Amino acid sequence: MPEVRPGDDLAALLAAACPADLGDDDVLVVASKVVSKAEGCVVKLAGVSVGEEARRIAADAPGGKDPRLVQLVLDEAAEVLRAERGVIIVETRHGFVCANAGIDVSNLPGDDVALLLPEDPDASARALRDGIEAACGVRPAVVITDSFGRAWRMGQVDVAIGAAGLLVVDDWRGRSDAHGRELRATVAAVGDAVASMADLARSKDAGEPAVLVRGLSRYVTPEDGPGAAALRRPRPDDLFR
Amino acid sequence: MPEVRPGDDLAALLAAACPADLGDDDVLVVASKVVSKAEGCVVKLAGVSVGEEARRIAADAPGGKDPRLVQLVLDEAAEVLRAERGVIIVETRHGFVCANAGIDVSNLPGDDVALLLPEDPDASARALRDGIEAACGVRPAVVITDSFGRAWRMGQVDVAIGAAGLLVVDDWRGRSDAHGRELRATVAAVGDAVASMADLARSKDAGEPAVLVRGLSRYVTPEDGPGAAALRRPRPDDLFR
């Protein structure tokens, strides 16, 4: 894949990078960063006006934090869950709970630019799926991923923030196990597992924004489906904020 | 794999089920359930004495919850983080934050038995690695997995609760990206990604307790290493309890 720039036709670039035998039952996993770049979700830090709250949070961070980045995080946040020791966990306006509202300042040309998450990642996934079909006549599932931390686990894993054509949640409740017993509380977050798997296949610094996953046709659907929105825990069920 | 019973030599059973070309750079991912069975981490519910707290929590659960199971969860807990609406989130005595202390009542023969997590999953992983080497002269990495929920995401994903010979956390902080910028906060939870990936390769009701993962030799180490303990966020860094 070439370096992606705002306004680029990402679907066409992805289609061109896919193997000739791309199939309708394949899953194309795309890093949100490249989607944000193509969609122009880019903000110059120089143009950010920093408010009081952002200044205070930035000053509290050990080692300091760019107050303009903090302001962007607050701008993208529907709710701030925690802002301690330089860690800012928010619910984004999309409904994702993550650090720094998913804003990325690495791997960008120049020092003064921040990448926001795509405006509507499920819509982005649907558009990519349509665009790939238009480009090459094949309609794989599309998953858009980002790296999220976890409350009680070290490190980040990639999760699905957008999806089209993938059964992102596989609900086994009510089905029976091998002994005829009802399985309890077994709801597999397939979309997130696919995202994590794809991340293992690429190197973070190698400029590989997409991974093609095969062998998951049992989770691929002709319709686009509810998208990765189905992986967001609804606010009333949240025990931890 | 045959059905595993307490006292079985799980390493020998796994070695026998592995392909002839098993390599030192392979990763063998084993469901904790089968480790618990082999190690005899099995409790008959009939023998559990239910205390006041367990009775109260069980009564509060919509639709009811077996108070004996609740008692076992409390027995396995170092701390109860939440007990609401039938959901019990604890830190186990091992240090895992998860629902029901990882106790499993599905897929078991008979109605009245609970499977606890292995006593020391990292030690179990090391013992399996040694045992597989003894059985077939090859020393793959071993990861022991369990399904955990997430605070803000729907469904469960498999995570690594035990490991030997796998770099479970790949720390990119301080390294540079493709543009020479320092990467921030990029610590990949490789062990958990491997666990999630393996779960995608098997069917929950098919009695497939182990998955062989190839192509991850860059994360496989000759020494057993710190194990999955390195994936547990230390208590002082926990912002959410």
Tab-separated table of C-alpha atoms in Angstrom:
chain	number	residue	atom	x	y	z
A	1	MET	CA	0.000	0.000	0.000
A	2	PRO	CA	1.243	3.488	-0.755
A	3	GLU	CA	1.172	6.175	1.951
A	4	VAL	CA	-2.482	7.248	2.246
A	5	ARG	CA	-3.427	10.948	2.047
A	6	PRO	CA	-6.658	12.833	2.708
A	7	GLY	CA	-9.069	12.376	-0.176
A	8	ASP	CA	-7.460	9.167	-1.433
A	9	ASP	CA	-9.834	6.442	-2.581
A	10	LEU	CA	-8.920	3.962	0.141
A	11	ALA	CA	-11.227	1.242	-1.173
A	12	ALA	CA	-9.495	1.340	-4.550
A	13	LEU	CA	-6.057	1.252	-2.905
A	14	LEU	CA	-7.082	-1.728	-0.755
A	15	ALA	CA	-8.622	-3.545	-3.717
A	16	ALA	CA	-5.420	-3.048	-5.701
A	17	ALA	CA	-3.349	-4.441	-2.820
A	18	CYS	CA	-5.541	-7.544	-2.395
A	19	PRO	CA	-4.601	-10.851	-4.029
A	20	ALA	CA	-6.330	-11.804	-7.264
A	21	ASP	CA	-8.266	-14.575	-5.544
A	22	LEU	CA	-9.906	-12.268	-2.984
A	23	GLY	CA	-13.208	-13.878	-2.004
A	24	ASP	CA	-16.617	-12.881	-0.705
A	25	ASP	CA	-15.914	-14.948	2.414
A	26	ASP	CA	-12.629	-13.237	3.238
A	27	VAL	CA	-12.259	-10.634	5.973
A	28	LEU	CA	-10.246	-7.513	5.268
A	29	VAL	CA	-8.982	-5.909	8.472
A	30	VAL	CA	-8.000	-2.246	8.124
A	31	ALA	CA	-6.251	-0.096	10.731
A	32	SER	CA	-8.358	2.929	11.663
A	33	LYS	CA	-5.331	5.154	11.202
A	34	VAL	CA	-5.373	4.735	7.440
A	35	VAL	CA	-9.148	5.241	7.339
A	36	SER	CA	-8.772	8.473	9.316
A	37	LYS	CA	-6.048	9.648	6.956
A	38	ALA	CA	-8.140	8.951	3.851
A	39	GLU	CA	-11.185	10.628	5.402
A	40	GLY	CA	-9.147	13.655	6.430
A	41	CYS	CA	-9.744	13.255	10.177
A	42	VAL	CA	-6.571	15.220	10.739
A	43	VAL	CA	-6.148	18.240	13.025
A	44	LYS	CA	-3.180	20.594	13.134
A	45	LEU	CA	-2.199	21.041	16.758
A	46	ALA	CA	-1.123	24.604	16.019
A	47	GLY	CA	-4.735	25.608	15.471
A	48	VAL	CA	-6.100	24.203	18.753
A	49	SER	CA	-7.265	26.691	21.400
A	50	VAL	CA	-6.552	25.225	24.819
A	51	GLY	CA	-9.114	25.722	27.582
A	52	GLU	CA	-8.783	25.700	31.345
A	53	GLU	CA	-9.603	22.027	31.915
A	54	ALA	CA	-7.172	20.800	29.266
A	55	ARG	CA	-4.428	23.013	30.694
A	56	ARG	CA	-5.012	21.628	34.187
A	57	ILE	CA	-5.065	17.964	33.065
A	58	ALA	CA	-1.931	18.447	30.964
A	59	ALA	CA	-0.106	20.069	33.870
A	60	ASP	CA	-1.028	17.162	36.175
A	61	ALA	CA	0.573	14.598	33.856
A	62	PRO	CA	3.924	13.294	35.081
A	63	GLY	CA	6.473	14.376	32.489
A	64	GLY	CA	3.923	16.680	30.925
A	65	LYS	CA	1.417	16.176	28.155
A	66	ASP	CA	0.708	18.435	25.194
A	67	PRO	CA	-2.260	20.563	26.331
A	68	ARG	CA	-3.430	20.869	22.714
A	69	LEU	CA	-3.717	17.075	22.507
A	70	VAL	CA	-5.596	17.062	25.810
A	71	GLN	CA	-7.989	19.682	24.412
A	72	LEU	CA	-8.648	17.508	21.348
A	73	VAL	CA	-9.293	14.516	23.619
A	74	LEU	CA	-11.837	16.557	25.585
A	75	ASP	CA	-13.415	17.777	22.336
A	76	GLU	CA	-13.865	14.172	21.180
A	77	ALA	CA	-15.201	13.001	24.557
A	78	ALA	CA	-18.837	12.532	25.493
A	79	GLU	CA	-17.682	11.823	29.050
A	80	VAL	CA	-14.354	11.795	30.875
A	81	LEU	CA	-14.139	8.626	32.997
A	82	ARG	CA	-10.679	9.210	34.467
A	83	ALA	CA	-7.985	11.834	34.084
A	84	GLU	CA	-5.152	10.863	36.404
A	85	ARG	CA	-1.376	10.825	36.112
A	86	GLY	CA	-1.487	11.714	32.425
A	87	VAL	CA	-3.918	8.932	31.579
A	88	ILE	CA	-7.203	10.188	30.143
A	89	ILE	CA	-9.917	7.571	29.714
A	90	VAL	CA	-13.022	8.873	27.991
A	91	GLU	CA	-16.136	7.699	26.292
A	92	THR	CA	-15.799	9.155	22.811
A	93	ARG	CA	-18.753	10.721	21.049
A	94	HIS	CA	-18.975	7.429	19.097
A	95	GLY	CA	-19.438	5.520	22.365
A	96	PHE	CA	-15.979	3.920	22.643
A	97	VAL	CA	-14.323	3.855	26.059
A	98	CYS	CA	-10.613	4.270	25.474
A	99	ALA	CA	-7.516	6.280	26.328
A	100	ASN	CA	-6.984	9.675	24.654
A	101	ALA	CA	-10.240	9.304	22.698
A	102	GLY	CA	-8.324	7.119	20.258
A	103	ILE	CA	-6.337	10.129	19.036
A	104	ASP	CA	-3.022	9.163	17.524
A	105	VAL	CA	0.083	11.282	17.154
A	106	SER	CA	2.532	8.623	16.038
A	107	ASN	CA	3.421	7.590	12.494
A	108	LEU	CA	2.356	10.962	11.155
A	109	PRO	CA	4.360	13.164	8.819
A	110	GLY	CA	5.383	16.243	10.805
A	111	ASP	CA	5.214	16.899	14.496
A	112	ASP	CA	2.122	18.974	14.782
A	113	VAL	CA	-0.719	16.836	13.510
A	114	ALA	CA	-3.186	14.589	15.337
A	115	LEU	CA	-5.296	11.853	13.794
A	116	LEU	CA	-8.826	11.499	15.169
A	117	LEU	CA	-10.869	8.331	14.923
A	118	PRO	CA	-13.068	8.129	11.818
A	119	GLU	CA	-16.323	10.061	12.166
A	120	ASP	CA	-18.496	6.910	11.915
A	121	PRO	CA	-16.339	3.782	11.661
A	122	ASP	CA	-19.238	1.424	10.869
A	123	ALA	CA	-20.231	3.686	7.977
A	124	SER	CA	-16.573	3.729	6.884
A	125	ALA	CA	-16.522	-0.077	6.891
A	126	ARG	CA	-19.696	-0.247	4.824
A	127	ALA	CA	-18.320	2.293	2.355
A	128	LEU	CA	-15.050	0.361	2.025
A	129	ARG	CA	-16.957	-2.862	1.430
A	130	ASP	CA	-19.031	-1.187	-1.299
A	131	GLY	CA	-15.954	0.457	-2.780
A	132	ILE	CA	-13.991	-2.787	-2.919
A	133	GLU	CA	-16.903	-4.467	-4.633
A	134	ALA	CA	-17.046	-1.614	-7.142
A	135	ALA	CA	-13.317	-1.904	-7.761
A	136	CYS	CA	-12.979	-5.646	-8.146
A	137	GLY	CA	-16.421	-7.263	-8.013
A	138	VAL	CA	-15.769	-9.061	-4.734
A	139	ARG	CA	-17.396	-8.197	-1.418
A	140	PRO	CA	-15.286	-9.348	1.551
A	141	ALA	CA	-16.239	-8.429	5.108
A	142	VAL	CA	-14.444	-5.296	6.332
A	143	VAL	CA	-13.300	-4.647	9.907
A	144	ILE	CA	-11.750	-1.358	11.050
A	145	THR	CA	-9.515	-1.667	14.092
A	146	ASP	CA	-7.832	0.415	16.722
A	147	SER	CA	-5.572	-0.430	19.676
A	148	PHE	CA	-7.330	-0.152	23.041
A	149	GLY	CA	-6.009	-0.657	26.544
A	150	ARG	CA	-7.927	-2.690	29.092
A	151	ALA	CA	-8.816	-1.755	32.655
A	152	TRP	CA	-7.131	-4.733	34.323
A	153	ARG	CA	-4.701	-6.052	31.729
A	154	MET	CA	-1.346	-4.691	30.656
A	155	GLY	CA	-0.771	-3.567	27.104
A	156	GLN	CA	-3.129	-2.927	24.251
A	157	VAL	CA	-4.980	-5.237	21.908
A	158	ASP	CA	-6.635	-4.296	18.661
A	159	VAL	CA	-10.425	-4.226	18.759
A	160	ALA	CA	-13.071	-3.715	16.092
A	161	ILE	CA	-14.355	-0.130	15.975
A	162	GLY	CA	-16.105	-0.545	12.633
A	163	ALA	CA	-17.389	-3.550	10.724
A	164	ALA	CA	-19.484	-4.544	7.732
A	165	GLY	CA	-20.426	-8.105	6.877
A	166	LEU	CA	-18.975	-9.763	9.973
A	167	LEU	CA	-20.905	-11.396	12.812
A	168	VAL	CA	-19.048	-9.385	15.444
A	169	VAL	CA	-20.822	-10.996	18.415
A	170	ASP	CA	-21.516	-14.737	18.379
A	171	ASP	CA	-24.129	-15.424	21.039
A	172	TRP	CA	-24.075	-18.997	22.337
A	173	ARG	CA	-26.466	-18.405	25.219
A	174	GLY	CA	-29.296	-20.902	25.196
A	175	ARG	CA	-27.421	-23.328	22.968
A	176	SER	CA	-26.335	-26.642	24.454
A	177	ASP	CA	-22.808	-27.866	25.010
A	178	ALA	CA	-21.412	-31.294	24.138
A	179	HIS	CA	-23.140	-32.786	27.209
A	180	GLY	CA	-26.531	-31.243	26.470
A	181	ARG	CA	-26.123	-28.667	29.247
A	182	GLU	CA	-27.096	-25.104	28.498
A	183	LEU	CA	-24.052	-22.889	28.073
A	184	ARG	CA	-24.067	-19.789	30.238
A	185	ALA	CA	-22.713	-16.368	29.525
A	186	THR	CA	-20.910	-17.467	26.404
A	187	VAL	CA	-20.981	-14.587	23.997
A	188	ALA	CA	-17.895	-14.533	21.825
A	189	ALA	CA	-16.636	-11.091	20.796
A	190	VAL	CA	-15.646	-12.357	17.359
A	191	GLY	CA	-15.013	-8.897	15.922
A	192	ASP	CA	-12.470	-8.080	18.609
A	193	ALA	CA	-10.776	-11.478	18.281
A	194	VAL	CA	-10.419	-10.943	14.532
A	195	ALA	CA	-8.914	-7.503	15.171
A	196	SER	CA	-6.402	-8.899	17.672
A	197	MET	CA	-5.480	-11.727	15.342
A	198	ALA	CA	-4.825	-9.387	12.440
A	199	ASP	CA	-2.565	-7.213	14.551
A	200	LEU	CA	-0.335	-10.229	15.259
A	201	ALA	CA	0.227	-10.607	11.527
A	202	ARG	CA	1.732	-7.179	10.996
A	203	SER	CA	4.523	-5.084	12.346
A	204	LYS	CA	3.532	-1.736	13.856
A	205	ASP	CA	6.315	0.148	12.143
A	206	ALA	CA	6.159	-1.542	8.757
A	207	GLY	CA	3.396	0.588	7.259
A	208	GLU	CA	1.081	-2.380	6.801
A	209	PRO	CA	-2.377	-0.905	7.282
A	210	ALA	CA	-4.436	-3.926	6.210
A	211	VAL	CA	-4.465	-7.654	6.827
A	212	LEU	CA	-6.467	-10.233	4.888
A	213	VAL	CA	-7.908	-13.005	7.078
A	214	ARG	CA	-9.152	-16.226	5.547
A	215	GLY	CA	-10.962	-19.224	6.972
A	216	LEU	CA	-13.621	-17.294	8.888
A	217	SER	CA	-16.439	-17.653	6.359
A	218	ARG	CA	-18.749	-18.897	9.116
A	219	TYR	CA	-18.764	-15.366	10.513
A	220	VAL	CA	-19.086	-13.511	7.198
A	221	THR	CA	-22.571	-12.336	6.229
A	222	PRO	CA	-23.931	-11.021	2.915
A	223	GLU	CA	-25.678	-8.123	4.687
A	224	ASP	CA	-23.520	-5.492	6.390
A	225	GLY	CA	-25.225	-6.060	9.768
A	226	PRO	CA	-25.121	-3.889	12.897
A	227	GLY	CA	-21.382	-3.276	12.701
A	228	ALA	CA	-18.969	-2.920	15.581
A	229	ALA	CA	-21.571	-0.855	17.443
A	230	ALA	CA	-22.807	-4.249	18.713
A	231	LEU	CA	-19.505	-4.588	20.622
A	232	ARG	CA	-20.037	-1.455	22.703
A	233	ARG	CA	-21.458	-2.233	26.129
A	234	PRO	CA	-24.573	-0.102	26.650
A	235	ARG	CA	-24.207	2.547	29.357
A	236	PRO	CA	-26.896	1.037	31.686
A	237	ASP	CA	-24.938	-2.251	31.809
A	238	ASP	CA	-21.642	-0.557	32.652
A	239	LEU	CA	-20.552	-1.348	36.218
A	240	PHE	CA	-17.241	0.522	36.052
A	241	ARG	CA	-17.491	4.266	35.673
B	1	MET	CA	-7.924	-35.390	22.375
B	2	PRO	CA	-9.783	-37.787	24.650
B	3	GLU	CA	-11.928	-36.444	27.505
B	4	VAL	CA	-9.477	-35.340	30.213
B	5	ARG	CA	-9.897	-36.570	33.788
B	6	PRO	CA	-8.238	-35.631	37.086
B	7	GLY	CA	-4.755	-37.106	37.280
B	8	ASP	CA	-4.354	-37.523	33.525
B	9	ASP	CA	-0.947	-36.674	32.081
B	10	LEU	CA	-2.129	-33.698	30.044
B	11	ALA	CA	1.312	-33.004	28.551
B	12	ALA	CA	1.456	-36.550	27.156
B	13	LEU	CA	-2.074	-36.267	25.775
B	14	LEU	CA	-1.233	-32.944	24.116
B	15	ALA	CA	2.043	-34.272	22.720
B	16	ALA	CA	0.217	-37.260	21.230
B	17	ALA	CA	-2.350	-34.946	19.605
B	18	CYS	CA	0.299	-32.663	18.071
B	19	PRO	CA	1.434	-33.126	14.476
B	20	ALA	CA	4.693	-34.957	13.850
B	21	ASP	CA	6.397	-31.772	12.717
B	22	LEU	CA	5.729	-29.876	15.948
B	23	GLY	CA	8.478	-27.305	16.319
B	24	ASP	CA	10.297	-25.404	19.049
B	25	ASP	CA	8.961	-22.177	17.540
B	26	ASP	CA	5.307	-23.229	17.606
B	27	VAL	CA	2.830	-21.985	20.180
B	28	LEU	CA	0.452	-24.468	21.774
B	29	VAL	CA	-2.643	-22.760	23.172
B	30	VAL	CA	-4.518	-24.792	25.775
B	31	ALA	CA	-7.918	-23.968	27.293
B	32	SER	CA	-7.690	-23.598	31.068
B	33	LYS	CA	-10.690	-25.862	31.464
B	34	VAL	CA	-8.730	-28.933	30.405
B	35	VAL	CA	-5.802	-27.916	32.616
B	36	SER	CA	-8.144	-27.568	35.584
B	37	LYS	CA	-9.640	-30.993	34.868
B	38	ALA	CA	-6.241	-32.671	34.669
B	39	GLU	CA	-5.083	-30.932	37.833
B	40	GLY	CA	-8.248	-31.892	39.674
B	41	CYS	CA	-9.410	-28.320	40.315
B	42	VAL	CA	-12.932	-29.645	40.602
B	43	VAL	CA	-15.390	-28.980	43.427
B	44	LYS	CA	-18.643	-30.805	44.084
B	45	LEU	CA	-21.309	-28.190	44.692
B	46	ALA	CA	-23.080	-30.538	47.106
B	47	GLY	CA	-20.202	-30.168	49.568
B	48	VAL	CA	-20.166	-26.339	49.635
B	49	SER	CA	-21.310	-24.607	52.842
B	50	VAL	CA	-23.016	-21.362	51.893
B	51	GLY	CA	-22.399	-18.290	54.049
B	52	GLU	CA	-24.470	-15.184	54.595
B	53	GLU	CA	-22.803	-13.002	51.941
B	54	ALA	CA	-23.100	-15.651	49.229
B	55	ARG	CA	-26.756	-16.191	50.102
B	56	ARG	CA	-27.462	-12.466	49.846
B	57	ILE	CA	-25.639	-12.016	46.522
B	58	ALA	CA	-27.350	-15.083	45.055
B	59	ALA	CA	-30.763	-13.839	46.147
B	60	ASP	CA	-30.116	-10.449	44.528
B	61	ALA	CA	-29.436	-11.992	41.106
B	62	PRO	CA	-32.304	-11.590	38.651
B	63	GLY	CA	-33.521	-15.097	37.852
B	64	GLY	CA	-31.474	-16.441	40.745
B	65	LYS	CA	-27.965	-17.782	40.966
B	66	ASP	CA	-26.760	-20.941	42.691
B	67	PRO	CA	-25.622	-19.756	46.155
B	68	ARG	CA	-23.054	-22.576	46.263
B	69	LEU	CA	-21.438	-21.213	43.105
B	70	VAL	CA	-21.470	-17.727	44.620
B	71	GLN	CA	-19.757	-19.123	47.727
B	72	LEU	CA	-17.037	-20.700	45.588
B	73	VAL	CA	-16.558	-17.382	43.770
B	74	LEU	CA	-16.120	-15.612	47.111
B	75	ASP	CA	-13.714	-18.329	48.255
B	76	GLU	CA	-11.568	-17.781	45.154
B	77	ALA	CA	-11.687	-13.984	45.438
B	78	ALA	CA	-9.009	-11.768	46.927
B	79	GLU	CA	-11.399	-8.835	46.454
B	80	VAL	CA	-14.950	-8.389	45.199
B	81	LEU	CA	-15.042	-5.437	42.787
B	82	ARG	CA	-18.744	-5.564	41.920
B	83	ALA	CA	-21.635	-7.813	42.836
B	84	GLU	CA	-24.708	-6.433	41.109
B	85	ARG	CA	-27.627	-7.951	39.240
B	86	GLY	CA	-26.117	-11.422	39.349
B	87	VAL	CA	-22.778	-10.265	37.945
B	88	ILE	CA	-19.872	-10.856	40.310
B	89	ILE	CA	-16.556	-9.299	39.254
B	90	VAL	CA	-13.666	-10.209	41.508
B	91	GLU	CA	-9.934	-10.164	41.650
B	92	THR	CA	-9.057	-13.812	42.067
B	93	ARG	CA	-6.376	-14.921	44.483
B	94	HIS	CA	-4.144	-15.278	41.396
B	95	GLY	CA	-4.670	-11.589	40.583
B	96	PHE	CA	-7.047	-11.922	37.621
B	97	VAL	CA	-9.979	-9.529	37.455
B	98	CYS	CA	-12.866	-11.444	35.923
B	99	ALA	CA	-16.463	-12.530	36.366
B	100	ASN	CA	-17.267	-15.440	38.699
B	101	ALA	CA	-13.571	-15.885	39.538
B	102	GLY	CA	-13.245	-17.810	36.282
B	103	ILE	CA	-15.301	-20.677	37.702
B	104	ASP	CA	-16.951	-22.735	35.015
B	105	VAL	CA	-20.029	-24.911	35.309
B	106	SER	CA	-20.606	-25.698	31.646
B	107	ASN	CA	-19.294	-28.629	29.616
B	108	LEU	CA	-18.932	-30.732	32.748
B	109	PRO	CA	-20.223	-34.251	33.243
B	110	GLY	CA	-23.067	-34.057	35.762
B	111	ASP	CA	-24.853	-31.067	37.159
B	112	ASP	CA	-23.190	-30.554	40.480
B	113	VAL	CA	-19.541	-29.885	39.753
B	114	ALA	CA	-17.625	-26.613	39.335
B	115	LEU	CA	-14.241	-26.180	37.693
B	116	LEU	CA	-11.918	-23.675	39.324
B	117	LEU	CA	-9.043	-21.991	37.523
B	118	PRO	CA	-5.713	-23.817	37.802
B	119	GLU	CA	-3.909	-23.136	41.081
B	120	ASP	CA	-0.944	-21.431	39.368
B	121	PRO	CA	-1.506	-21.177	35.594
B	122	ASP	CA	2.031	-19.990	34.802
B	123	ALA	CA	3.432	-23.000	36.659
B	124	SER	CA	0.978	-25.201	34.759
B	125	ALA	CA	2.227	-23.754	31.457
B	126	ARG	CA	5.848	-24.393	32.429
B	127	ALA	CA	5.030	-27.960	33.483
B	128	LEU	CA	3.196	-28.621	30.220
B	129	ARG	CA	6.137	-27.264	28.223
B	130	ASP	CA	8.519	-29.530	30.142
B	131	GLY	CA	6.156	-32.480	29.807
B	132	ILE	CA	5.754	-32.034	26.070
B	133	GLU	CA	9.518	-31.884	25.673
B	134	ALA	CA	9.835	-35.064	27.717
B	135	ALA	CA	7.202	-36.772	25.574
B	136	CYS	CA	8.412	-35.783	22.131
B	137	GLY	CA	11.691	-33.893	22.409
B	138	VAL	CA	10.209	-30.600	21.169
B	139	ARG	CA	9.677	-27.529	23.312
B	140	PRO	CA	6.947	-25.246	21.894
B	141	ALA	CA	5.712	-22.216	23.807
B	142	VAL	CA	2.604	-22.966	25.871
B	143	VAL	CA	-0.249	-20.545	26.571
B	144	ILE	CA	-3.167	-21.336	28.885
B	145	THR	CA	-6.327	-19.369	28.138
B	146	ASP	CA	-9.650	-18.482	29.637
B	147	SER	CA	-12.581	-16.374	28.398
B	148	PHE	CA	-12.846	-12.997	30.118
B	149	GLY	CA	-15.403	-10.247	29.707
B	150	ARG	CA	-14.362	-6.615	29.366
B	151	ALA	CA	-15.651	-3.615	31.275
B	152	TRP	CA	-16.787	-1.641	28.217
B	153	ARG	CA	-17.078	-4.186	25.448
B	154	MET	CA	-19.758	-6.783	24.839
B	155	GLY	CA	-18.934	-10.464	24.855
B	156	GLN	CA	-15.876	-12.346	25.968
B	157	VAL	CA	-12.478	-12.853	24.406
B	158	ASP	CA	-9.913	-15.428	25.379
B	159	VAL	CA	-6.913	-14.076	27.259
B	160	ALA	CA	-3.670	-15.654	28.447
B	161	ILE	CA	-3.819	-16.681	32.115
B	162	GLY	CA	-0.674	-18.797	31.952
B	163	ALA	CA	2.322	-18.845	29.615
B	164	ALA	CA	5.774	-20.331	29.198
B	165	GLY	CA	8.164	-19.388	26.407
B	166	LEU	CA	6.069	-16.598	24.892
B	167	LEU	CA	6.859	-12.879	24.933
B	168	VAL	CA	3.412	-12.012	26.279
B	169	VAL	CA	3.991	-8.237	26.304
B	170	ASP	CA	5.860	-6.608	23.407
B	171	ASP	CA	6.952	-3.178	24.552
B	172	TRP	CA	7.509	-0.715	21.710
B	173	ARG	CA	7.883	2.352	23.905
B	174	GLY	CA	11.041	4.226	23.090
B	175	ARG	CA	11.400	2.627	19.678
B	176	SER	CA	10.910	4.820	16.640
B	177	ASP	CA	8.208	4.578	14.026
B	178	ALA	CA	8.631	4.673	10.254
B	179	HIS	CA	9.108	8.469	10.398
B	180	GLY	CA	11.663	8.379	13.182
B	181	ARG	CA	9.169	9.630	15.760
B	182	GLU	CA	9.083	7.959	19.111
B	183	LEU	CA	6.063	5.696	19.475
B	184	ARG	CA	3.975	6.383	22.547
B	185	ALA	CA	2.048	3.989	24.706
B	186	THR	CA	2.484	1.128	22.308
B	187	VAL	CA	2.710	-2.008	24.356
B	188	ALA	CA	1.209	-4.955	22.523
B	189	ALA	CA	-0.494	-7.578	24.684
B	190	VAL	CA	0.766	-10.399	22.472
B	191	GLY	CA	-0.254	-13.168	24.884
B	192	ASP	CA	-3.860	-12.040	24.891
B	193	ALA	CA	-3.922	-11.608	21.107
B	194	VAL	CA	-2.611	-15.162	20.678
B	195	ALA	CA	-5.313	-16.418	23.046
B	196	SER	CA	-8.063	-14.600	21.133
B	197	MET	CA	-6.730	-15.833	17.828
B	198	ALA	CA	-6.679	-19.451	18.959
B	199	ASP	CA	-10.263	-19.241	20.164
B	200	LEU	CA	-11.377	-18.251	16.658
B	201	ALA	CA	-9.916	-21.505	15.354
B	202	ARG	CA	-12.068	-23.783	17.459
B	203	SER	CA	-15.692	-24.338	18.182
B	204	LYS	CA	-16.745	-24.017	21.811
B	205	ASP	CA	-18.861	-27.176	21.796
B	206	ALA	CA	-16.544	-29.392	19.789
B	207	GLY	CA	-14.296	-30.511	22.632
B	208	GLU	CA	-11.198	-28.959	21.097
B	209	PRO	CA	-9.116	-27.939	24.105
B	210	ALA	CA	-5.924	-27.017	22.281
B	211	VAL	CA	-4.910	-25.055	19.204
B	212	LEU	CA	-1.484	-25.056	17.581
B	213	VAL	CA	-0.410	-21.624	16.303
B	214	ARG	CA	2.433	-21.300	13.831
B	215	GLY	CA	4.254	-18.329	12.392
B	216	LEU	CA	4.842	-16.498	15.684
B	217	SER	CA	8.431	-17.579	16.227
B	218	ARG	CA	9.439	-13.938	16.750
B	219	TYR	CA	7.572	-14.071	20.075
B	220	VAL	CA	8.781	-17.519	21.193
B	221	THR	CA	11.668	-17.609	23.676
B	222	PRO	CA	13.884	-20.495	24.831
B	223	GLU	CA	13.463	-19.447	28.473
B	224	ASP	CA	10.010	-19.742	30.031
B	225	GLY	CA	9.986	-16.045	30.998
B	226	PRO	CA	7.677	-14.201	33.408
B	227	GLY	CA	4.526	-15.883	32.114
B	228	ALA	CA	1.072	-14.372	31.840
B	229	ALA	CA	1.606	-12.665	35.198
B	230	ALA	CA	3.156	-9.868	33.110
B	231	LEU	CA	-0.287	-9.219	31.613
B	232	ARG	CA	-1.935	-8.443	34.959
B	233	ARG	CA	-2.126	-4.714	35.613
B	234	PRO	CA	-0.583	-4.009	39.024
B	235	ARG	CA	-3.073	-2.806	41.637
B	236	PRO	CA	-1.484	0.683	42.042
B	237	ASP	CA	-2.008	1.346	38.308
B	238	ASP	CA	-5.650	0.310	38.373
B	239	LEU	CA	-7.943	3.311	37.848
B	240	PHE	CA	-11.189	1.335	37.880
B	241	ARG	CA	-12.081	-0.236	41.164
